[in-house]
Each structure stands twice: as C-alpha cells, then as structure tokens.
Amino acid sequence: MSLDSPPIHARAVGGNSIVQTILACFRAASPAPSDRLTFNQGELVIPASPTIRFDPAVNLGQAVSGVADGTLIVPCLNERASLESWFRSLRLQRVLTREILIVDGGSSDGTIEVLNNLLATEPLEGVAIRVICLPGSSIAEARNHAAKQASAELLLFTDFGCVLHPDWIRLLTAAAIANPDRDWILGGYTVDTPSRLSRLLSELTTPNLLAISGEQFLPSARSMAIRRPAFNAVGGFPEFLTKAAEDTLLDAKLRCRGTTAVFIPEARVSWQLSAGALELFRKFYSYAKGDGETGVLFVRHYRWLVRRVSLIALGLLIFASGLVFQQTAIVALGVLVGVLSLRELLLPYGHFLRHFPRRREPVARLFAVLLLVVAQTAGFISGSRDARRQGLCRSYLRIS
C-alpha cells in the first residue's frame, strides 16, 4: 500500500532485551505526527465522529429486495472447516450484493476446491462471484486488492468463519440507501462460545452493542460497509501489521478524519471463539500483539498491565530470594509486594469476579482474568518491540 508521506519511526528499543522493552513501555511515545492527531501519553485519542443510529423498524422500507448494488469482500485462508456454514448463511440472505469477491491467501487445506464445488452446485442467481488467488497475502492485502477490483461504490466486509444473520446485507444496504450522506456503516457482531472459558472471556471483552452509543464504536471488519471514496481516502486497510488490529487502525483513521457513520448493531454476524485455553491464549495474544505493533492503540491500558505484572513478578522474585537465603523478612516483603500488586491488578475486574450465576465459577472467572492479562501483556510486549511497524503506523495515520 502506498503511503502519502515517508514513515516517521518511533523511538527504537535497543537490542532485543525484554527488560528494555518493558522499560520502553513506561515511556511516553514520540510526538504526534500531525497537528490533527491527538495523543495522550503516547496513546492515540480516537475522537467521536458524527454517527446516527439506524432504526430497522422505521427505516427498513428503504431496503431493496433481491440483489443490492454493492460488492461483498471476503478474505480467506485455510477455511475449509467453516466454509459450508458461511456459504449456507450467505444463501439464506434475504438480499444479496451484485458482486462477491473472495480473495484466497494461499489455502492448502482444499478451501478453493470445496468453494468451487459449492458455487458450481449451488449457484447464486444474479450475483457475480469471483475467486481471486493471491498467495502469501495478508488479510489486509487481500481486502485492499479486492476493493481495487470491486465494481460497486459500496464495499461490504466480512470474513469466513462467520455466520451472517439473514438480514445482514439487507440492513447494511438499507442504511446506506437511507443515508446517502453517510460514508461508513457500522454493523454488529455476536460471539458463540463453545466452552465455559470462552464464554467468560467473551463476557470480559465483548461490548453489549445494543446498549452503547455508536459515536466511538470501532466496528470489526467482520461486519461493516464503507463507500469506496471514503475507503480510498484513508488508503484502505494498513498492510504492515502481522495478523491483527488492521481493522481497528482503519477505524481509528476514519474516526480521526471525522467520517460520517451509521450505527446499526442489528446487522450482525456471529463468530466462534475457540474452546481450549491454549487456543484462546493465542487469540488474545495476537490481538494484543497487533495493538502493540501500532504503538498507539490502547497504550495506557497495556502499559498499566505491564507495570502490574512486572511488580507481581518482582514480588515472586523477592519471595524466592528470601526462601533461598532463608530470610523471613525478605519472604514477607515478597509476599507483600506480590499480593498488593495482584490486588491492584484485579480491581478493574471486581464486578466480573464477584457476580457469577453458577456455582464453582469464581475460580473459573479468576482463571479467565489471569489468562487474558498474561496473553495481553505478552502480546503487547512482543508487538511493541517492532519500531519499524510503529513508524509505518504513524505514517499511515498522517492526515493530509
């Protein structure tokens, strides 16, 4: 992706020392790259932008029937397991888009073969579907490539692995038709949780979209639409991040530009969290790593986590030293430092930890909080060590 200005490199962390990286997390970031961007202790302040709520009960009369003028863009990579459920939900849409572009990043599990078989045996009438093979592409590169190939002005984005609500396309296109002066349509999502741990982590991290204002909501690329001029104006999705945060960074830039939006949480998709602890750890680790690679997203939260976890680790180190040298006072000091730091770490999660509907859930809730904290801390530290990507991020955010 071409950038309209040379990258501004963030302060580099010397060597590969984890200690140096942690210390760097405590420092303020370099100055903002533009007078139109606001930073607070190195964190990008994402402003509210003009957003209205779309009421389907009142405005759904604007919806088209059959086929709508829009392009649905779907990246994929090794999605054979989720392909049929996604395609089934697509066939159940009450309205389809005239064009669907599926960009494969080099699947090796038979995704393309299964997809071509589905398209041959169950064609969608009146819809032009193209499968584009782009081996080695990231999810951001796949979306940007499809956006350049799209024939419609309205670009709808979702992912394989999601199940589309039957009115998803209908509601997004209706909101666009009813509000021609609005460039960004913010859809909603729900999370399917196959295990108790995934349910608890979803409760910790997923907002109640029906109860929040849309003015500062940052939608997932699983469920949103944007008009092509607005998409091109921000340079599309950032292509320099490894696996995550590309949609959040795009959202942040659109908000910083004051992009007018329509919030319609009823236009929702559902996606499934993993069931196992290791898979969930990896998922939230990758999210935090993506945020860390930007160097500007939610920095204060992550730095706070790093400080608390570092103090807990220090308490354990002091405690172990006291045991080794058989010094009761040092052992007591280690316990004091560790317990006080753990208490401060858990305070923001107090409501979550105290209110549980099921027996034997307090321990599971504590485990969910600790898993999330460790995954986010480790992911942020890993991502924040990449000064090159942070420099590219600051260049991407520059507003002309």
Short mmCIF file of N, CA and C in Angstrom, two decimals, residues 112-196:
data_model
loop_
_atom_site.label_atom_id
_atom_site.label_comp_id
_atom_site.label_asym_id
_atom_site.label_seq_id
_atom_site.Cartn_x
_atom_site.Cartn_y
_atom_site.Cartn_z
N ILE A 112 -10.33 -23.89 -1.67
CA ILE A 112 -10.74 -23.43 -3.01
C ILE A 112 -11.52 -24.52 -3.73
N GLU A 113 -11.09 -25.76 -3.58
CA GLU A 113 -11.79 -26.85 -4.26
C GLU A 113 -13.21 -27.00 -3.72
N VAL A 114 -13.37 -26.94 -2.40
CA VAL A 114 -14.70 -27.04 -1.81
C VAL A 114 -15.56 -25.84 -2.22
N LEU A 115 -14.96 -24.65 -2.22
CA LEU A 115 -15.70 -23.44 -2.60
C LEU A 115 -16.17 -23.52 -4.04
N ASN A 116 -15.29 -23.92 -4.95
CA ASN A 116 -15.68 -24.02 -6.36
C ASN A 116 -16.78 -25.05 -6.56
N ASN A 117 -16.72 -26.12 -5.79
CA ASN A 117 -17.77 -27.15 -5.89
C ASN A 117 -19.11 -26.60 -5.41
N LEU A 118 -19.10 -25.83 -4.31
CA LEU A 118 -20.33 -25.23 -3.81
C LEU A 118 -20.91 -24.25 -4.82
N LEU A 119 -20.04 -23.43 -5.41
CA LEU A 119 -20.52 -22.43 -6.37
C LEU A 119 -21.07 -23.10 -7.63
N ALA A 120 -20.52 -24.26 -7.99
CA ALA A 120 -20.98 -24.96 -9.19
C ALA A 120 -22.31 -25.67 -8.94
N THR A 121 -22.47 -26.22 -7.74
CA THR A 121 -23.68 -27.00 -7.45
C THR A 121 -24.82 -26.15 -6.88
N GLU A 122 -24.47 -25.02 -6.26
CA GLU A 122 -25.49 -24.15 -5.66
C GLU A 122 -25.25 -22.70 -6.08
N PRO A 123 -25.39 -22.39 -7.35
CA PRO A 123 -25.10 -21.02 -7.82
C PRO A 123 -26.08 -20.01 -7.24
N LEU A 124 -25.60 -18.77 -7.10
CA LEU A 124 -26.44 -17.67 -6.61
C LEU A 124 -26.86 -16.84 -7.82
N GLU A 125 -28.13 -16.87 -8.15
CA GLU A 125 -28.62 -16.20 -9.35
C GLU A 125 -28.52 -14.69 -9.21
N GLY A 126 -28.08 -14.05 -10.28
CA GLY A 126 -27.98 -12.60 -10.31
C GLY A 126 -26.77 -12.03 -9.60
N VAL A 127 -25.88 -12.91 -9.13
CA VAL A 127 -24.70 -12.48 -8.39
C VAL A 127 -23.44 -12.92 -9.13
N ALA A 128 -22.54 -11.97 -9.36
CA ALA A 128 -21.25 -12.29 -9.98
C ALA A 128 -20.25 -12.60 -8.87
N ILE A 129 -19.78 -13.82 -8.83
CA ILE A 129 -18.84 -14.25 -7.79
C ILE A 129 -17.49 -14.53 -8.43
N ARG A 130 -16.47 -13.91 -7.90
CA ARG A 130 -15.10 -14.16 -8.38
C ARG A 130 -14.24 -14.63 -7.23
N VAL A 131 -13.46 -15.67 -7.48
CA VAL A 131 -12.48 -16.15 -6.51
C VAL A 131 -11.11 -15.74 -7.01
N ILE A 132 -10.43 -14.91 -6.23
CA ILE A 132 -9.12 -14.37 -6.60
C ILE A 132 -8.06 -15.04 -5.75
N CYS A 133 -7.07 -15.64 -6.36
CA CYS A 133 -5.97 -16.28 -5.63
C CYS A 133 -4.81 -15.30 -5.51
N LEU A 134 -4.43 -15.02 -4.29
CA LEU A 134 -3.35 -14.08 -4.02
C LEU A 134 -2.44 -14.70 -2.95
N PRO A 135 -1.65 -15.71 -3.34
CA PRO A 135 -0.84 -16.46 -2.37
C PRO A 135 0.09 -15.56 -1.57
N GLY A 136 0.16 -15.81 -0.28
CA GLY A 136 1.06 -15.06 0.58
C GLY A 136 0.52 -13.74 1.06
N SER A 137 -0.69 -13.38 0.65
CA SER A 137 -1.24 -12.07 1.05
C SER A 137 -1.73 -12.13 2.48
N SER A 138 -1.62 -10.99 3.16
CA SER A 138 -2.21 -10.85 4.49
C SER A 138 -3.69 -10.54 4.33
N ILE A 139 -4.42 -10.54 5.45
CA ILE A 139 -5.85 -10.26 5.38
C ILE A 139 -6.10 -8.82 4.92
N ALA A 140 -5.22 -7.89 5.31
CA ALA A 140 -5.36 -6.50 4.87
C ALA A 140 -5.07 -6.39 3.37
N GLU A 141 -4.01 -7.05 2.91
CA GLU A 141 -3.69 -7.01 1.48
C GLU A 141 -4.81 -7.63 0.65
N ALA A 142 -5.40 -8.71 1.15
CA ALA A 142 -6.49 -9.35 0.42
C ALA A 142 -7.69 -8.41 0.30
N ARG A 143 -8.04 -7.75 1.40
CA ARG A 143 -9.19 -6.83 1.34
C ARG A 143 -8.90 -5.65 0.41
N ASN A 144 -7.71 -5.09 0.51
CA ASN A 144 -7.38 -3.94 -0.33
C ASN A 144 -7.37 -4.32 -1.81
N HIS A 145 -6.83 -5.50 -2.11
CA HIS A 145 -6.80 -5.94 -3.51
C HIS A 145 -8.22 -6.09 -4.05
N ALA A 146 -9.10 -6.68 -3.26
CA ALA A 146 -10.48 -6.85 -3.71
C ALA A 146 -11.17 -5.50 -3.88
N ALA A 147 -10.89 -4.56 -2.97
CA ALA A 147 -11.51 -3.24 -3.07
C ALA A 147 -11.13 -2.55 -4.38
N LYS A 148 -9.90 -2.76 -4.83
CA LYS A 148 -9.47 -2.17 -6.11
C LYS A 148 -10.18 -2.82 -7.29
N GLN A 149 -10.54 -4.10 -7.14
CA GLN A 149 -11.20 -4.83 -8.22
C GLN A 149 -12.72 -4.65 -8.21
N ALA A 150 -13.26 -4.13 -7.12
CA ALA A 150 -14.72 -4.05 -6.96
C ALA A 150 -15.34 -3.10 -7.97
N SER A 151 -16.55 -3.44 -8.41
CA SER A 151 -17.25 -2.60 -9.39
C SER A 151 -18.25 -1.65 -8.73
N ALA A 152 -18.63 -1.92 -7.48
CA ALA A 152 -19.66 -1.12 -6.81
C ALA A 152 -19.02 -0.03 -5.95
N GLU A 153 -19.80 0.99 -5.62
CA GLU A 153 -19.31 2.05 -4.74
C GLU A 153 -19.34 1.61 -3.28
N LEU A 154 -20.35 0.81 -2.90
CA LEU A 154 -20.49 0.37 -1.52
C LEU A 154 -19.75 -0.95 -1.33
N LEU A 155 -18.78 -0.95 -0.42
CA LEU A 155 -17.97 -2.14 -0.14
C LEU A 155 -18.41 -2.73 1.21
N LEU A 156 -18.83 -3.99 1.19
CA LEU A 156 -19.21 -4.69 2.41
C LEU A 156 -18.11 -5.68 2.78
N PHE A 157 -17.77 -5.75 4.07
CA PHE A 157 -16.69 -6.61 4.50
C PHE A 157 -17.18 -7.62 5.54
N THR A 158 -16.76 -8.86 5.37
CA THR A 158 -16.95 -9.88 6.39
C THR A 158 -15.83 -10.91 6.21
N ASP A 159 -15.86 -11.96 7.03
CA ASP A 159 -14.82 -13.00 6.99
C ASP A 159 -15.45 -14.37 6.93
N PHE A 160 -14.72 -15.33 6.36
CA PHE A 160 -15.07 -16.72 6.58
C PHE A 160 -14.89 -16.99 8.08
N GLY A 161 -15.57 -18.02 8.55
CA GLY A 161 -15.55 -18.26 9.99
C GLY A 161 -16.71 -17.57 10.68
N CYS A 162 -17.42 -16.70 9.94
CA CYS A 162 -18.59 -16.01 10.47
C CYS A 162 -19.87 -16.65 9.92
N VAL A 163 -20.96 -16.47 10.65
CA VAL A 163 -22.29 -16.82 10.15
C VAL A 163 -23.07 -15.52 10.06
N LEU A 164 -23.59 -15.24 8.88
CA LEU A 164 -24.28 -13.98 8.63
C LEU A 164 -25.75 -14.09 9.04
N HIS A 165 -26.23 -13.10 9.80
CA HIS A 165 -27.67 -13.03 10.10
C HIS A 165 -28.41 -12.86 8.77
N PRO A 166 -29.58 -13.49 8.60
CA PRO A 166 -30.29 -13.42 7.31
C PRO A 166 -30.54 -12.02 6.78
N ASP A 167 -30.60 -11.02 7.65
CA ASP A 167 -30.84 -9.64 7.21
C ASP A 167 -29.57 -8.81 7.17
N TRP A 168 -28.41 -9.43 7.27
CA TRP A 168 -27.16 -8.66 7.39
C TRP A 168 -26.94 -7.75 6.18
N ILE A 169 -26.94 -8.31 4.99
CA ILE A 169 -26.73 -7.49 3.79
C ILE A 169 -27.88 -6.52 3.60
N ARG A 170 -29.08 -6.98 3.84
CA ARG A 170 -30.27 -6.13 3.67
C ARG A 170 -30.20 -4.89 4.55
N LEU A 171 -29.81 -5.06 5.81
CA LEU A 171 -29.75 -3.93 6.73
C LEU A 171 -28.61 -2.96 6.38
N LEU A 172 -27.44 -3.48 6.05
CA LEU A 172 -26.32 -2.61 5.70
C LEU A 172 -26.64 -1.78 4.46
N THR A 173 -27.19 -2.42 3.44
CA THR A 173 -27.50 -1.69 2.20
C THR A 173 -28.67 -0.73 2.43
N ALA A 174 -29.64 -1.11 3.27
CA ALA A 174 -30.75 -0.20 3.57
C ALA A 174 -30.25 1.04 4.28
N ALA A 175 -29.32 0.86 5.22
CA ALA A 175 -28.76 2.01 5.93
C ALA A 175 -28.00 2.92 4.98
N ALA A 176 -27.31 2.35 4.01
CA ALA A 176 -26.58 3.16 3.03
C ALA A 176 -27.53 3.92 2.12
N ILE A 177 -28.60 3.27 1.70
CA ILE A 177 -29.58 3.93 0.81
C ILE A 177 -30.32 5.04 1.55
N ALA A 178 -30.68 4.79 2.81
CA ALA A 178 -31.43 5.78 3.58
C ALA A 178 -30.58 6.97 3.99
N ASN A 179 -29.26 6.82 3.97
CA ASN A 179 -28.35 7.88 4.41
C ASN A 179 -27.25 8.09 3.38
N PRO A 180 -27.59 8.67 2.23
CA PRO A 180 -26.59 8.83 1.15
C PRO A 180 -25.45 9.77 1.53
N ASP A 181 -25.63 10.57 2.59
CA ASP A 181 -24.57 11.48 3.01
C ASP A 181 -23.63 10.83 4.03
N ARG A 182 -23.87 9.58 4.38
CA ARG A 182 -23.05 8.86 5.35
C ARG A 182 -22.17 7.85 4.61
N ASP A 183 -20.89 7.83 4.97
CA ASP A 183 -19.93 7.02 4.22
C ASP A 183 -19.59 5.68 4.86
N TRP A 184 -19.99 5.47 6.10
CA TRP A 184 -19.49 4.32 6.85
C TRP A 184 -20.67 3.69 7.59
N ILE A 185 -20.89 2.41 7.37
CA ILE A 185 -22.00 1.69 8.01
C ILE A 185 -21.40 0.70 9.01
N LEU A 186 -21.73 0.88 10.28
CA LEU A 186 -21.14 0.09 11.35
C LEU A 186 -22.09 -1.04 11.74
N GLY A 187 -21.75 -2.26 11.37
CA GLY A 187 -22.56 -3.40 11.73
C GLY A 187 -22.18 -3.96 13.10
N GLY A 188 -22.90 -4.97 13.55
CA GLY A 188 -22.65 -5.56 14.85
C GLY A 188 -22.19 -7.00 14.74
N TYR A 189 -21.94 -7.60 15.88
CA TYR A 189 -21.50 -8.99 15.91
C TYR A 189 -21.82 -9.60 17.26
N THR A 190 -21.93 -10.91 17.27
CA THR A 190 -22.08 -11.67 18.50
C THR A 190 -21.03 -12.77 18.48
N VAL A 191 -20.75 -13.31 19.66
CA VAL A 191 -19.71 -14.33 19.79
C VAL A 191 -20.34 -15.63 20.29
N ASP A 192 -20.09 -16.71 19.56
CA ASP A 192 -20.52 -18.03 20.00
C ASP A 192 -19.42 -18.63 20.89
N THR A 193 -19.81 -19.18 22.01
CA THR A 193 -18.83 -19.64 22.99
C THR A 193 -19.05 -21.12 23.28
N PRO A 194 -18.20 -22.00 22.75
CA PRO A 194 -18.40 -23.45 22.92
C PRO A 194 -17.94 -24.00 24.26
N SER A 195 -17.32 -23.19 25.10
CA SER A 195 -16.85 -23.67 26.40
C SER A 195 -17.07 -22.60 27.46
N ARG A 196 -16.98 -22.99 28.72
CA ARG A 196 -17.16 -22.03 29.81
C ARG A 196 -16.08 -20.95 29.76
#
